[in-house]
Every structure is written in C-alpha cells, then in structure tokens.
Tab-separated table of C-alpha atoms and ligand atoms in Angstrom:
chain	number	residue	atom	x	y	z
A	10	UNK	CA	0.000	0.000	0.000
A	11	UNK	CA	1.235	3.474	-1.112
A	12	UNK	CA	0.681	5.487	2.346
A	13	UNK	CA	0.474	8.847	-0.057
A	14	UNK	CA	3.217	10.551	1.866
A	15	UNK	CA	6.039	11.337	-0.619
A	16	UNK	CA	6.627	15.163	-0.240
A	17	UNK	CA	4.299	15.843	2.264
A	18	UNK	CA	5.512	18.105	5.255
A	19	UNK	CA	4.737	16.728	8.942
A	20	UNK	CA	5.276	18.427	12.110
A	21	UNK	CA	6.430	15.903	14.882
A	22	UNK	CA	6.786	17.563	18.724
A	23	UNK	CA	8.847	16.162	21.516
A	24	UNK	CA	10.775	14.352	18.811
A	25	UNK	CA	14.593	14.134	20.470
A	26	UNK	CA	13.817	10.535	21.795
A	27	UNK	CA	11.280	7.711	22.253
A	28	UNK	CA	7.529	8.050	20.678
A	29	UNK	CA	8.208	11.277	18.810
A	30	UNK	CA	11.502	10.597	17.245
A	31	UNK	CA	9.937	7.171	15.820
A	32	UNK	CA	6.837	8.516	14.428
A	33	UNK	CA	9.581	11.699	12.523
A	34	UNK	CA	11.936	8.921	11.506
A	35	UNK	CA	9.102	6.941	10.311
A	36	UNK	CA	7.518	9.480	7.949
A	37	UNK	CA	10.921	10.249	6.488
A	38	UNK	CA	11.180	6.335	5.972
A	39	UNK	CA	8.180	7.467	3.874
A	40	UNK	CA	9.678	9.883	1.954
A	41	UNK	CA	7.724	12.651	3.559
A	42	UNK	CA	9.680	15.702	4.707
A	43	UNK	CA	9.736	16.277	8.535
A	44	UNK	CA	10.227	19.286	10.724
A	45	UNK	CA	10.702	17.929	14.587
A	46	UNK	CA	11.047	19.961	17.413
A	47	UNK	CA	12.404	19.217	21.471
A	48	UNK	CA	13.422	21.892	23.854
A	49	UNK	CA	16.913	20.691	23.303
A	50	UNK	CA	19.260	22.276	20.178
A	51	UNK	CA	21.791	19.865	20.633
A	52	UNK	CA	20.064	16.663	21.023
A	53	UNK	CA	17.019	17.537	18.473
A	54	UNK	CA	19.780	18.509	16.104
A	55	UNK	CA	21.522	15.102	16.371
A	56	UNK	CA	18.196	12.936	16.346
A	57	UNK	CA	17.525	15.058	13.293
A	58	UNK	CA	20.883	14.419	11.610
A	59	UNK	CA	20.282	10.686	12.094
A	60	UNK	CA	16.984	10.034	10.547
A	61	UNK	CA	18.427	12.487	7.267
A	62	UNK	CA	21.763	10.139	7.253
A	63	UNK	CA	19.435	6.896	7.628
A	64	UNK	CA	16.733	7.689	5.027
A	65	UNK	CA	17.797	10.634	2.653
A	66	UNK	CA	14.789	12.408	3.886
A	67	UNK	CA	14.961	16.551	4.296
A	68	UNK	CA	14.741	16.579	8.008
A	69	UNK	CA	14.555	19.941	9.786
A	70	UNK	CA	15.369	20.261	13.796
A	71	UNK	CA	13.797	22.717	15.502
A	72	UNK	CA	13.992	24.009	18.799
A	73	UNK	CA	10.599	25.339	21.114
A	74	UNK	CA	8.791	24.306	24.353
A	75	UNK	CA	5.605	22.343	23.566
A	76	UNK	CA	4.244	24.611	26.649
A	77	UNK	CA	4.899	27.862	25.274
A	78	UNK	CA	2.395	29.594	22.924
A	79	UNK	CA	5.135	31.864	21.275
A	80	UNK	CA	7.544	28.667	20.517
A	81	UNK	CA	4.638	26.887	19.089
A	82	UNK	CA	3.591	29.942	16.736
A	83	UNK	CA	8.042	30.077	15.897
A	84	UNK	CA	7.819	26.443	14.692
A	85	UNK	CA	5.551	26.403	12.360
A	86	UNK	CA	6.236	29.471	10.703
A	87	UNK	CA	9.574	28.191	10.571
A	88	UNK	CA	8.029	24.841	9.110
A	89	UNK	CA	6.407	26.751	6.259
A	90	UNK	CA	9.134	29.202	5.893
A	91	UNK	CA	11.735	26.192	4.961
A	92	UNK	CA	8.908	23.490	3.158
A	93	UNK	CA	6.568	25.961	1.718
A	94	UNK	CA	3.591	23.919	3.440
A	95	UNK	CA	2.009	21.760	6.226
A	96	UNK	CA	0.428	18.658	5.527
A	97	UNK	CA	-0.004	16.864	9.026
A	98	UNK	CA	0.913	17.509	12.578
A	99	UNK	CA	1.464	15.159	15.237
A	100	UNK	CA	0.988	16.664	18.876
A	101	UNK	CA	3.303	15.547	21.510
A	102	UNK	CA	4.805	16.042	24.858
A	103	UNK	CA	6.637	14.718	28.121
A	104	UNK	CA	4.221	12.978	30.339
A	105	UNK	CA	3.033	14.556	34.027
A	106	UNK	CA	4.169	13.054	36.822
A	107	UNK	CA	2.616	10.538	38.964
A	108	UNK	CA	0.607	10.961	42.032
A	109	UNK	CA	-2.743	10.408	43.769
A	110	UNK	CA	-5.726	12.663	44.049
A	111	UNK	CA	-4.480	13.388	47.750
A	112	UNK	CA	-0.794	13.550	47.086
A	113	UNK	CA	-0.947	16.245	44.116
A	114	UNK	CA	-1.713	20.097	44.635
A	115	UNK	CA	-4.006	21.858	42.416
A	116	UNK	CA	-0.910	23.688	40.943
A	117	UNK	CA	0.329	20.604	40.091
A	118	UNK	CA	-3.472	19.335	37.789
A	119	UNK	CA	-2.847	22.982	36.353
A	120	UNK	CA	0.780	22.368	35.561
A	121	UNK	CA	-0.306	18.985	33.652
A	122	UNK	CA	-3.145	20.497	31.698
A	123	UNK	CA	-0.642	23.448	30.300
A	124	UNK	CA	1.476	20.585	29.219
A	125	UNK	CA	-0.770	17.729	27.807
A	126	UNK	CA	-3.765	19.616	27.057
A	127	UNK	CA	-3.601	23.216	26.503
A	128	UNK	CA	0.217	22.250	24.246
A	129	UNK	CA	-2.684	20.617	22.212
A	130	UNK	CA	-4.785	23.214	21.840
A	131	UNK	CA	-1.971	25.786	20.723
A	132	UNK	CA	-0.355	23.457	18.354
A	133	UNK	CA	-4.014	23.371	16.430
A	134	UNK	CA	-4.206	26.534	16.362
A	135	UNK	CA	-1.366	27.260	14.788
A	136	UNK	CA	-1.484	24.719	11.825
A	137	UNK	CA	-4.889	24.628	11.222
A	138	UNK	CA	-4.854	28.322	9.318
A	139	UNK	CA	-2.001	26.882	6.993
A	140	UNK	CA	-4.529	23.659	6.453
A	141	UNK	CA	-7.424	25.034	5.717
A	142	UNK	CA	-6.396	25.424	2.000
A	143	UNK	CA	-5.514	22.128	1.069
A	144	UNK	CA	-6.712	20.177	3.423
A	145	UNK	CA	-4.841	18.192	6.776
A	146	UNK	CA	-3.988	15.650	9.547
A	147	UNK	CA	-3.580	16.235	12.864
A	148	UNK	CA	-3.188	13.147	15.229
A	149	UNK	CA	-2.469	13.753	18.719
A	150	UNK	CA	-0.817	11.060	21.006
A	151	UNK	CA	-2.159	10.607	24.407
A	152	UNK	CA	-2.126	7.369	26.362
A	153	UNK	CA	-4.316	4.207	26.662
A	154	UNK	CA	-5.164	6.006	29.892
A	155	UNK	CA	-7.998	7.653	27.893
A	156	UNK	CA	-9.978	4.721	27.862
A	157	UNK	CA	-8.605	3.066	30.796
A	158	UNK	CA	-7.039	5.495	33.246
A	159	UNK	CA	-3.915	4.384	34.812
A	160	UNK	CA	-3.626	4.360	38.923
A	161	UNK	CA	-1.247	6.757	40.423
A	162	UNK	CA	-1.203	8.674	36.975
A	163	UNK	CA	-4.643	10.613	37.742
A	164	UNK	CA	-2.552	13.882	36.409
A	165	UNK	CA	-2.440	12.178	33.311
A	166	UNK	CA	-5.539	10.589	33.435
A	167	UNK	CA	-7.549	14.136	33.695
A	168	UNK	CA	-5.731	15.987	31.209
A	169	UNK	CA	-5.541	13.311	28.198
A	170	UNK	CA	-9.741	13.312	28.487
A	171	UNK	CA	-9.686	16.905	27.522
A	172	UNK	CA	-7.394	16.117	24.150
A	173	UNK	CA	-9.863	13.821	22.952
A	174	UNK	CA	-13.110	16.182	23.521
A	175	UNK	CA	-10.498	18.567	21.483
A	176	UNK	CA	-10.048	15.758	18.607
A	177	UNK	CA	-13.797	15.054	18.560
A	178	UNK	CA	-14.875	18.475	18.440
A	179	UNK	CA	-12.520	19.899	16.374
A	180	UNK	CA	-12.456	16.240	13.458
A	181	UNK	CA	-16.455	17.367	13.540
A	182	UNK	CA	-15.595	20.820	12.961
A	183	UNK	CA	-13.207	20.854	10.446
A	184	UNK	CA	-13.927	17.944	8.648
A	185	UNK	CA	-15.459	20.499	5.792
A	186	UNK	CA	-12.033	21.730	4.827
A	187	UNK	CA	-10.676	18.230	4.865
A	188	UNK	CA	-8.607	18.244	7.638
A	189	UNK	CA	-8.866	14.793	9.945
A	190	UNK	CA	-7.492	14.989	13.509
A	191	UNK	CA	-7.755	11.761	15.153
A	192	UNK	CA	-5.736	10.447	18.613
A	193	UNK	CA	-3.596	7.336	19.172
A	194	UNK	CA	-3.020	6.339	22.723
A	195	UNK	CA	0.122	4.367	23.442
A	196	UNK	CA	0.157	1.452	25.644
A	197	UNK	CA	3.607	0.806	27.561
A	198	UNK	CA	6.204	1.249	25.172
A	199	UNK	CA	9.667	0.172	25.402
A	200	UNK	CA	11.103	4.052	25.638
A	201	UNK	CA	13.475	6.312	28.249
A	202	UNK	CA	10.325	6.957	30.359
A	203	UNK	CA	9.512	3.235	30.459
A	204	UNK	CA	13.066	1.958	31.429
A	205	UNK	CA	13.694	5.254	33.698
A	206	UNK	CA	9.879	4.150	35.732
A	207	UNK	CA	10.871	0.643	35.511
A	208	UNK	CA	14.668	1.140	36.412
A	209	UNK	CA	13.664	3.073	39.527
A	210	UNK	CA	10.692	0.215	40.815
A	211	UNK	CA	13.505	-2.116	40.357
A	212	UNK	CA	15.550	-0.004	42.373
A	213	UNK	CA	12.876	0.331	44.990
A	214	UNK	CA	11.988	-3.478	45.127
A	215	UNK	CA	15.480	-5.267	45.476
A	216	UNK	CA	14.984	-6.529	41.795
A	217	UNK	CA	16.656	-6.711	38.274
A	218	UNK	CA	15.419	-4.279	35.709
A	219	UNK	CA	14.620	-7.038	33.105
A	220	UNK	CA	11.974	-8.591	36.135
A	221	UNK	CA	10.316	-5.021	36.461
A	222	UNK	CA	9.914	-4.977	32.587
A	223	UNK	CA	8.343	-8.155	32.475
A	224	UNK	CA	6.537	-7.284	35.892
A	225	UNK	CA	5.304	-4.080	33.444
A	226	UNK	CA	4.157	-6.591	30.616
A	227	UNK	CA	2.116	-8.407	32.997
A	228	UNK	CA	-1.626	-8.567	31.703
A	229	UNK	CA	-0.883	-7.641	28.216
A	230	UNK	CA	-2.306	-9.757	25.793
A	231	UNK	CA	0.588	-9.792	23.212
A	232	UNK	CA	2.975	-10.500	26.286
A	233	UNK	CA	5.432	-7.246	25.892
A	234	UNK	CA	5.720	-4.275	25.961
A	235	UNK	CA	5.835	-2.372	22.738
A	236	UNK	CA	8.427	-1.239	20.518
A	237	UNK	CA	8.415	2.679	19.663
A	238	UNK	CA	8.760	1.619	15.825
A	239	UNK	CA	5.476	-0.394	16.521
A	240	UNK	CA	3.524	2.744	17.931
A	241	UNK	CA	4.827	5.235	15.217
A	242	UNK	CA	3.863	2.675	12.020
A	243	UNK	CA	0.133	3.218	13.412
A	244	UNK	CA	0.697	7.298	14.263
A	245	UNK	CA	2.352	7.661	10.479
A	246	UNK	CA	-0.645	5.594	8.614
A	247	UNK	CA	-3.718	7.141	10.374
A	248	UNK	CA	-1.776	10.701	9.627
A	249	UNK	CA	-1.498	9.780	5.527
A	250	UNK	CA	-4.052	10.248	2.481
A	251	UNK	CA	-3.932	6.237	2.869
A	252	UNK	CA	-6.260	6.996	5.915
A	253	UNK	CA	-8.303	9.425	4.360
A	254	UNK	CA	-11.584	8.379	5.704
A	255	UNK	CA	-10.572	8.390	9.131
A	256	UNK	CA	-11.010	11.278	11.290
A	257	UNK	CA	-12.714	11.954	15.320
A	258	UNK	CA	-10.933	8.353	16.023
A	259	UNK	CA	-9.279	6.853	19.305
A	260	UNK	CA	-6.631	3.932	18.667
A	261	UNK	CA	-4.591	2.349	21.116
A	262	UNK	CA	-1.749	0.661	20.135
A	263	UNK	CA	-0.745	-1.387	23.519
A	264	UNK	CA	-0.828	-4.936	22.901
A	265	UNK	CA	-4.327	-5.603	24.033
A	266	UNK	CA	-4.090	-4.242	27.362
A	267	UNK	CA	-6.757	-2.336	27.552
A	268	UNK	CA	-10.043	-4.608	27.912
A	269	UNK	CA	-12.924	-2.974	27.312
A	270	UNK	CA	-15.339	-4.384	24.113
A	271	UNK	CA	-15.239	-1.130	22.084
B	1	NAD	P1	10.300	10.110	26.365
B	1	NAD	O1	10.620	10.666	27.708
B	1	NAD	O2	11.074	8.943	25.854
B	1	NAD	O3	10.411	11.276	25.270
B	1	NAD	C1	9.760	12.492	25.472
B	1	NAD	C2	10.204	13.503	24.414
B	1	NAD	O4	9.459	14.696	24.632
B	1	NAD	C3	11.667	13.902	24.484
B	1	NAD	O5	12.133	14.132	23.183
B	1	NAD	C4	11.620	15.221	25.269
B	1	NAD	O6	12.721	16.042	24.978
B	1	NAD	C5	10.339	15.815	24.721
B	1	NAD	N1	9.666	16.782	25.583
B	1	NAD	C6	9.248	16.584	26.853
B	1	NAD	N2	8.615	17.705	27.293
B	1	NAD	C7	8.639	18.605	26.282
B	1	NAD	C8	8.165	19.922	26.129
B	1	NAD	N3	7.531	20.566	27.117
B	1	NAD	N4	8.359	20.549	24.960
B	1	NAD	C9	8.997	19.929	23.934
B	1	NAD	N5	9.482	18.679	24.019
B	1	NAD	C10	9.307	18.026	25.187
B	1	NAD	O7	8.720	9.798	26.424
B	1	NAD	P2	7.836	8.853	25.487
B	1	NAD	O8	7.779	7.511	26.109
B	1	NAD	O9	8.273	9.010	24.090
B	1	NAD	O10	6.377	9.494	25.715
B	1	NAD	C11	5.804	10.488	24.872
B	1	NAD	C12	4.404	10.797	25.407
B	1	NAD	O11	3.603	9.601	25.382
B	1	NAD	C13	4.412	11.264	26.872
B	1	NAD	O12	3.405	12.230	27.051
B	1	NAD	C14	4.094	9.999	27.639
B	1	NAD	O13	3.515	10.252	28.906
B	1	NAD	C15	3.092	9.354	26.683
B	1	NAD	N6	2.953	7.916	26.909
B	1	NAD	C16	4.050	7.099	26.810
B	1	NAD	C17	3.895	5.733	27.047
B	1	NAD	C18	5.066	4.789	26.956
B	1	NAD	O14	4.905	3.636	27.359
B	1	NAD	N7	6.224	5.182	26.456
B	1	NAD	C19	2.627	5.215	27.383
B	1	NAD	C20	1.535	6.086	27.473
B	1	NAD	C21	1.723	7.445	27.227
C-alpha cells in the first residue's frame, strides 16, 4: 500500500527521543519531509541528523517548548518558511508526573493540563490556518489512559480526556475543509520513560530491571511491551491520504491491554 506521503511536510513535537523521534523517523522512511522539534538544540539537532543520514529524507530540527504559545507559533512558521507547506501535525509532549488525588496540589493538575492539554490546543491553532487550503492531519498522542485510566497517573488521566473532547470536536468541525485529527493512545512502550519508571521500581523493590519490565508486561495480551517503531507505524498511517476516511478516532496501540469491548 502506497501510504500517499512522498513530499508531504509533517510536524512531529517532543521528537529528540522515544515516541516522537519514531513517528519523525518513520515518515521520512516514507519519503515525507519532517520538521521535529524538542526543547533541546543539541540533542534535536543530532536525532535530526540521524533520521536524514538513515533515510535521505529533508529533516529539519527545531527548537521550542511544547508549553509555550510563542515557541509553538516560531515552529511552524519556521516549518512553512523552509517546506513551503504543512500537511499533518502530530501533537506531543513529556508525560506529568505521577501521584494520587491526595498527594498532588491543584498547581500541580494545572501544571499537567498546560502541558498535555492546553500544548494541544496551541499546536491546532497554529497549523490549522495553513490547512485550511488544502486540506490536513492532525493526530495527537495521548495514552491508553484515555480509555482506561492508569492508577497513580490521575494527572495524566484528567488531562488526556480533555485532548480527545479537542479531537472530537474539532475532526467534527473541520472535517469540511478536509482536515482529519484523530488520537492514538500508546500502551507501555519500550522508551526512556519506560526503562527510567521501571529502572527506579527495580531499584525500589530489590529486583533486576529485566523482572520489572516483564513485571510491566504483565496482563498484556501480546505479552510485551511495545516497541516505539510499533507505535509510530500506526501514528504515520492514520496521519497519511492512505487513511483518508478516518477522522474523530481513538486507537490504542498497547498490545491488548486495555479490555474494554469497544
Ligand atoms: P520520552 O521521555 O522517551 O520522550 C519524550 C520527548 O518529549 C523527548 O524528546 C523530550 O525532549 C520531549 N519533551 C518533553 N517535554 C517537552 C516539552 N515541554 N516541549 C517539547 N518537548 C518536550 O517519552 P515517550 O515515552 O516518548 O512518551 C511520549 C508521550 O507519550 C508522553 O506524554 C508519555 O507520557 C506518553 N505515553 C508514553 C507511554 C510509553 O509507554 N512510552 C505510554 C503512554 C503514554
């Protein structure tokens, strides 16, 4: 299947490492051209660098703060400045850290929903006027947690609702000027977070970090966790024209885990 991608420009945020950086490297496996952004120069530049060495693909690295309003608005001018247009974005950002309704301030719900939901919000904004035209993807990455929230993650749990009552709302209202937005939630995925949560439970527990992986696999159908190529293969094809009937969707791609029918 022809995903429809050659020359198209995507946007991928939080791309220096794990999730991001595989969905970028995977559209330029595509042949699309990719403008990816971290708050890091030096190690966006370098992830950057690698995906243009492995795959010939123009590859631009950009440098903003998926919180701030005035980076967002720098990037992708800066992303139709160099490609001359905007074809998909893919929202993304470091997760909020874990807690419990009684352990967590109110500063700290307002601190996740500037960083998982409102980032959202102002990275629309921003590409839908360059969309409008010629039509768009947006797909935003979230978390199985939308469907089945996670315990001791109730930060992320709360603001990852609000991004898919964004990708409903907004797939309904722009679906006249052909733009889709649709959301994929990850399931555990083998990535710096992962092995960082899992190296420190090891840590905690007296254990080896391989036992607190497969301690994290535990209850997922496929029997692993996932591999960030895995997640990004699903992010990349619901983002091309190959998808082009798809829009106001939720996928999860995590192995089964979550058990719900629908
Ligand atoms: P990661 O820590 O491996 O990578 C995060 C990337 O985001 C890095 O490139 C980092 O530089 C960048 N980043 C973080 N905050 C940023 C900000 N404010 N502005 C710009 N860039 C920023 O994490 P990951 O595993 O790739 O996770 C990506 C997202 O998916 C997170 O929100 C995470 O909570 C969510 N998620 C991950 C998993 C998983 O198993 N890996 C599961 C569910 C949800």
């Amino acid at each position: 299947m022809d995903l429809g991608l050659a020359g198209r420009v995507a946007l991928v945020a939080a791309a220096s490492k794990g999730l991001g950086r595989a969905v970028a490297r995977e559209f330029a496996r595509e042949g699309a051209r990719v403008a990816m952004f971290s708050r890091d120069q030096e190690r966006i530049t370098a992830a950057a660098a690698a995906i243009r060495d492995e795959t010939g693909a123009e590859v631009l690295a950009l440098t903003a703060d998926a919180r701030r309003g005035d980076d967002i608005e720098r990037v992708v001018a800066e992303t139709v400045r160099a490609f001359g247009q905007l074809d998909i974005l893919v929202t993304n950002a470091g997760g909020p850290p874990a807690g419990t309704f009684e352990t967590l301030s109110e500063q700290d719900f307002v601190d996740a929903i500037e960083l998982n939901l409102l980032s959202t919000l102002r990275m629309c904004r921003a590409v839908v006027p360059h969309m409008k035209e010629r039509g768009g993807s947006i797909v935003t990455i979230t978390s199985i947690s939308v469907k089945q929230p996670l315990d001791g993650l109730i930060l992320s749990n709360t603001a990852r609702a609000g991004v898919v009552g964004l990708v409903k709302s907004m797939a309904n209202e722009l679906g006249p000027y052909n733009i889709r937005v649709n959301n994929v939630g990850p399931g555990p995925t083998r990535t710096d977070r992962i092995l960082d949560l899992a190296r420190s439970r090891a840590e905690r527990a007296g254990i080896l970090l391989d036992e607190a992986l497969r301690a994290n696999a535990r209850g997922i159908p496929l029997g692993r966790l996932g591999e960030p190529e895995e997640f990004a293969r699903v992010v990349v094809f619901v983002a091309s024209p190959a998808a082009s009937y798809l829009t106001g969707q939720t996928i999860l791609v995590d192995g089964g885990l979550y058990r719900g029918a629908l």
